[in-house]
GROMACS .gro file of C-alpha atoms in nm:
model
  195
    1UNK     CA    1 -14.839  -5.708   6.803
    2UNK     CA    2 -15.158  -5.657   6.975
    3UNK     CA    3 -15.362  -5.608   6.658
    4UNK     CA    4 -15.205  -5.923   6.513
    5UNK     CA    5 -15.312  -6.126   6.809
    6UNK     CA    6 -15.671  -5.972   6.792
    7UNK     CA    7 -15.690  -6.079   6.427
    8UNK     CA    8 -15.565  -6.416   6.507
    9UNK     CA    9 -15.824  -6.472   6.784
   10UNK     CA   10 -16.092  -6.336   6.554
   11UNK     CA   11 -16.000  -6.582   6.289
   12UNK     CA   12 -16.002  -6.867   6.549
   13UNK     CA   13 -16.330  -6.769   6.669
   14UNK     CA   14 -16.474  -6.734   6.332
   15UNK     CA   15 -16.342  -7.083   6.231
   16UNK     CA   16 -16.497  -7.244   6.529
   17UNK     CA   17 -16.818  -7.075   6.469
   18UNK     CA   18 -16.820  -7.198   6.094
   19UNK     CA   19 -16.723  -7.544   6.191
   20UNK     CA   20 -17.010  -7.554   6.439
   21UNK     CA   21 -17.253  -7.428   6.195
   22UNK     CA   22 -17.167  -7.698   5.938
   23UNK     CA   23 -17.186  -7.967   6.216
   24UNK     CA   24 -17.523  -7.828   6.308
   25UNK     CA   25 -17.642  -7.836   5.939
   26UNK     CA   26 -17.513  -8.200   5.891
   27UNK     CA   27 -17.654  -8.356   6.184
   28UNK     CA   28 -17.989  -8.153   6.233
   29UNK     CA   29 -18.185  -8.381   5.997
   30UNK     CA   30 -18.083  -8.690   6.192
   31UNK     CA   31 -18.157  -8.536   6.529
   32UNK     CA   32 -18.485  -8.405   6.423
   33UNK     CA   33 -18.558  -8.762   6.279
   34UNK     CA   34 -18.463  -8.938   6.595
   35UNK     CA   35 -18.668  -8.711   6.828
   36UNK     CA   36 -18.994  -8.756   6.573
   37UNK     CA   37 -18.932  -9.152   6.584
   38UNK     CA   38 -18.896  -9.124   6.973
   39UNK     CA   39 -19.218  -8.922   6.984
   40UNK     CA   40 -19.405  -9.172   6.783
   41UNK     CA   41 -19.291  -9.487   6.981
   42UNK     CA   42 -19.346  -9.291   7.316
   43UNK     CA   43 -19.636  -9.053   7.268
   44UNK     CA   44 -19.805  -9.129   6.922
   45UNK     CA   45 -20.126  -8.975   6.805
   46UNK     CA   46 -20.315  -9.066   7.113
   47UNK     CA   47 -20.068  -9.296   7.290
   48UNK     CA   48 -19.767  -9.511   7.204
   49UNK     CA   49 -19.725  -9.667   6.865
   50UNK     CA   50 -19.545 -10.012   6.922
   51UNK     CA   51 -19.276 -10.114   6.687
   52UNK     CA   52 -19.381 -10.278   6.352
   53UNK     CA   53 -19.723 -10.110   6.373
   54UNK     CA   54 -19.860  -9.821   6.176
   55UNK     CA   55 -20.102  -9.588   6.327
   56UNK     CA   56 -20.324  -9.331   6.161
   57UNK     CA   57 -20.390  -8.958   6.277
   58UNK     CA   58 -20.740  -8.986   6.445
   59UNK     CA   59 -21.031  -8.842   6.245
   60UNK     CA   60 -21.132  -8.599   6.522
   61UNK     CA   61 -20.770  -8.436   6.526
   62UNK     CA   62 -20.779  -8.405   6.148
   63UNK     CA   63 -21.125  -8.262   6.142
   64UNK     CA   64 -21.060  -7.996   6.399
   65UNK     CA   65 -20.668  -7.955   6.490
   66UNK     CA   66 -20.741  -7.647   6.684
   67UNK     CA   67 -20.963  -7.824   6.936
   68UNK     CA   68 -20.834  -8.182   6.958
   69UNK     CA   69 -20.964  -8.424   7.217
   70UNK     CA   70 -20.818  -8.448   7.551
   71UNK     CA   71 -20.633  -8.775   7.472
   72UNK     CA   72 -20.425  -8.617   7.161
   73UNK     CA   73 -20.060  -8.567   7.210
   74UNK     CA   74 -19.875  -8.265   7.091
   75UNK     CA   75 -19.733  -8.501   6.818
   76UNK     CA   76 -20.080  -8.534   6.694
   77UNK     CA   77 -20.146  -8.174   6.662
   78UNK     CA   78 -19.810  -8.016   6.567
   79UNK     CA   79 -19.769  -7.916   6.204
   80UNK     CA   80 -20.111  -8.086   6.131
   81UNK     CA   81 -20.238  -8.000   5.767
   82UNK     CA   82 -20.578  -8.005   5.631
   83UNK     CA   83 -20.540  -8.220   5.309
   84UNK     CA   84 -20.354  -8.548   5.375
   85UNK     CA   85 -20.417  -8.783   5.661
   86UNK     CA   86 -20.098  -8.912   5.827
   87UNK     CA   87 -19.990  -9.270   5.890
   88UNK     CA   88 -19.675  -9.318   6.080
   89UNK     CA   89 -19.470  -9.601   6.248
   90UNK     CA   90 -19.114  -9.733   6.307
   91UNK     CA   91 -19.003 -10.079   6.174
   92UNK     CA   92 -18.751 -10.301   6.328
   93UNK     CA   93 -18.632 -10.558   6.059
   94UNK     CA   94 -18.391 -10.751   6.283
   95UNK     CA   95 -18.620 -11.040   6.329
   96UNK     CA   96 -18.726 -11.062   5.972
   97UNK     CA   97 -18.898 -10.858   5.693
   98UNK     CA   98 -19.222 -10.676   5.729
   99UNK     CA   99 -19.504 -10.668   5.472
  100UNK     CA  100 -19.674 -10.351   5.393
  101UNK     CA  101 -20.041 -10.357   5.267
  102UNK     CA  102 -20.204 -10.076   5.071
  103UNK     CA  103 -20.559 -10.089   4.951
  104UNK     CA  104 -20.686 -10.002   4.617
  105UNK     CA  105 -20.665  -9.613   4.600
  106UNK     CA  106 -20.863  -9.559   4.277
  107UNK     CA  107 -20.782  -9.203   4.167
  108UNK     CA  108 -20.681  -9.069   4.522
  109UNK     CA  109 -20.317  -8.930   4.603
  110UNK     CA  110 -20.125  -9.144   4.861
  111UNK     CA  111 -19.771  -9.205   4.936
  112UNK     CA  112 -19.592  -9.418   5.195
  113UNK     CA  113 -19.226  -9.307   5.244
  114UNK     CA  114 -18.943  -9.525   5.398
  115UNK     CA  115 -18.673  -9.339   5.571
  116UNK     CA  116 -18.344  -9.491   5.703
  117UNK     CA  117 -18.184  -9.365   6.038
  118UNK     CA  118 -17.935  -9.154   5.834
  119UNK     CA  119 -18.235  -8.941   5.715
  120UNK     CA  120 -18.212  -9.101   5.370
  121UNK     CA  121 -18.537  -9.159   5.184
  122UNK     CA  122 -18.483  -9.490   5.024
  123UNK     CA  123 -18.839  -9.600   4.881
  124UNK     CA  124 -19.173  -9.483   4.823
  125UNK     CA  125 -19.514  -9.670   4.754
  126UNK     CA  126 -19.719  -9.430   4.576
  127UNK     CA  127 -19.920  -9.387   4.261
  128UNK     CA  128 -19.628  -9.252   4.030
  129UNK     CA  129 -19.398  -9.530   4.173
  130UNK     CA  130 -19.617  -9.850   4.218
  131UNK     CA  131 -19.971  -9.756   4.083
  132UNK     CA  132 -20.307  -9.725   4.246
  133UNK     CA  133 -20.402 -10.091   4.291
  134UNK     CA  134 -20.391 -10.275   4.630
  135UNK     CA  135 -20.061 -10.431   4.687
  136UNK     CA  136 -19.828 -10.594   4.943
  137UNK     CA  137 -19.464 -10.484   4.965
  138UNK     CA  138 -19.201 -10.694   5.161
  139UNK     CA  139 -18.959 -10.457   5.341
  140UNK     CA  140 -18.632 -10.633   5.420
  141UNK     CA  141 -18.330 -10.549   5.614
  142UNK     CA  142 -17.968 -10.535   5.485
  143UNK     CA  143 -17.892 -10.890   5.610
  144UNK     CA  144 -18.196 -11.086   5.468
  145UNK     CA  145 -18.129 -11.359   5.242
  146UNK     CA  146 -18.476 -11.472   5.139
  147UNK     CA  147 -18.692 -11.421   4.837
  148UNK     CA  148 -19.009 -11.204   4.817
  149UNK     CA  149 -19.319 -11.428   4.779
  150UNK     CA  150 -19.477 -11.446   4.447
  151UNK     CA  151 -19.711 -11.132   4.381
  152UNK     CA  152 -19.523 -10.909   4.640
  153UNK     CA  153 -19.263 -10.659   4.547
  154UNK     CA  154 -18.942 -10.633   4.766
  155UNK     CA  155 -18.829 -10.311   4.932
  156UNK     CA  156 -18.463 -10.336   5.051
  157UNK     CA  157 -18.368 -10.114   5.346
  158UNK     CA  158 -18.024 -10.001   5.408
  159UNK     CA  159 -18.074 -10.047   5.769
  160UNK     CA  160 -18.278 -10.263   6.025
  161UNK     CA  161 -18.460  -9.944   6.160
  162UNK     CA  162 -18.711  -9.782   5.920
  163UNK     CA  163 -18.911  -9.477   5.966
  164UNK     CA  164 -19.255  -9.486   5.783
  165UNK     CA  165 -19.484  -9.210   5.700
  166UNK     CA  166 -19.786  -9.221   5.501
  167UNK     CA  167 -20.006  -8.960   5.355
  168UNK     CA  168 -20.358  -8.997   5.207
  169UNK     CA  169 -20.533  -8.718   5.025
  170UNK     CA  170 -20.874  -8.581   5.180
  171UNK     CA  171 -21.077  -8.401   4.899
  172UNK     CA  172 -21.326  -8.247   5.137
  173UNK     CA  173 -21.480  -8.245   5.480
  174UNK     CA  174 -21.745  -8.477   5.344
  175UNK     CA  175 -21.481  -8.711   5.200
  176UNK     CA  176 -21.274  -8.759   5.540
  177UNK     CA  177 -21.471  -9.069   5.631
  178UNK     CA  178 -21.395  -9.252   5.305
  179UNK     CA  179 -21.009  -9.135   5.313
  180UNK     CA  180 -20.992  -9.216   5.667
  181UNK     CA  181 -21.122  -9.579   5.597
  182UNK     CA  182 -20.879  -9.628   5.327
  183UNK     CA  183 -20.578  -9.502   5.541
  184UNK     CA  184 -20.677  -9.762   5.821
  185UNK     CA  185 -20.629 -10.023   5.562
  186UNK     CA  186 -20.251  -9.926   5.535
  187UNK     CA  187 -20.074 -10.162   5.771
  188UNK     CA  188 -19.771 -10.373   5.827
  189UNK     CA  189 -19.756 -10.744   5.937
  190UNK     CA  190 -19.450 -10.979   5.966
  191UNK     CA  191 -19.382 -11.180   5.655
  192UNK     CA  192 -19.418 -11.503   5.843
  193UNK     CA  193 -19.794 -11.428   5.894
  194UNK     CA  194 -19.863 -11.312   5.533
  195UNK     CA  195 -19.721 -11.622   5.373
   0.00000   0.00000   0.00000
């Protein structure tokens, strides 16, 4: 009888541990994404990044991530790599679409990734998907009924909140100013301004 109860308790304990583990695995990406989005909005690279604005990792932090300026936040120096400049921001599409502008990138690798609140990547603007030429992309929320202006490609978001992260390749230390200048030309503005 005692042995049977021990096995029963062990079975219940193991079932709870497995259930908690699956819940953790299921929810962890969403929790991580929300923490990162909050860090962007509240801390940014060198200060808060307003909604519907993209900010680029400062040149000084990219050039020497081990010795960042005093103004740098932990977000700016955590997980920094030395081959792509980061651009980040959070879009709120409830008040209308936003237009993403990317400059002519010639033969340089770049990507702009769009992620929904459930951690689903729903679109990219990058060399393989959209080419290297300069372009404007209308990012629309799920309730938008309009039509993208001529010459602009529409990217439909499944949610009104969108996490945007861009990456621009830096070929070498001497290429950093050129890559940085191109990255600063990746921005968003409301569709009402671009028309």
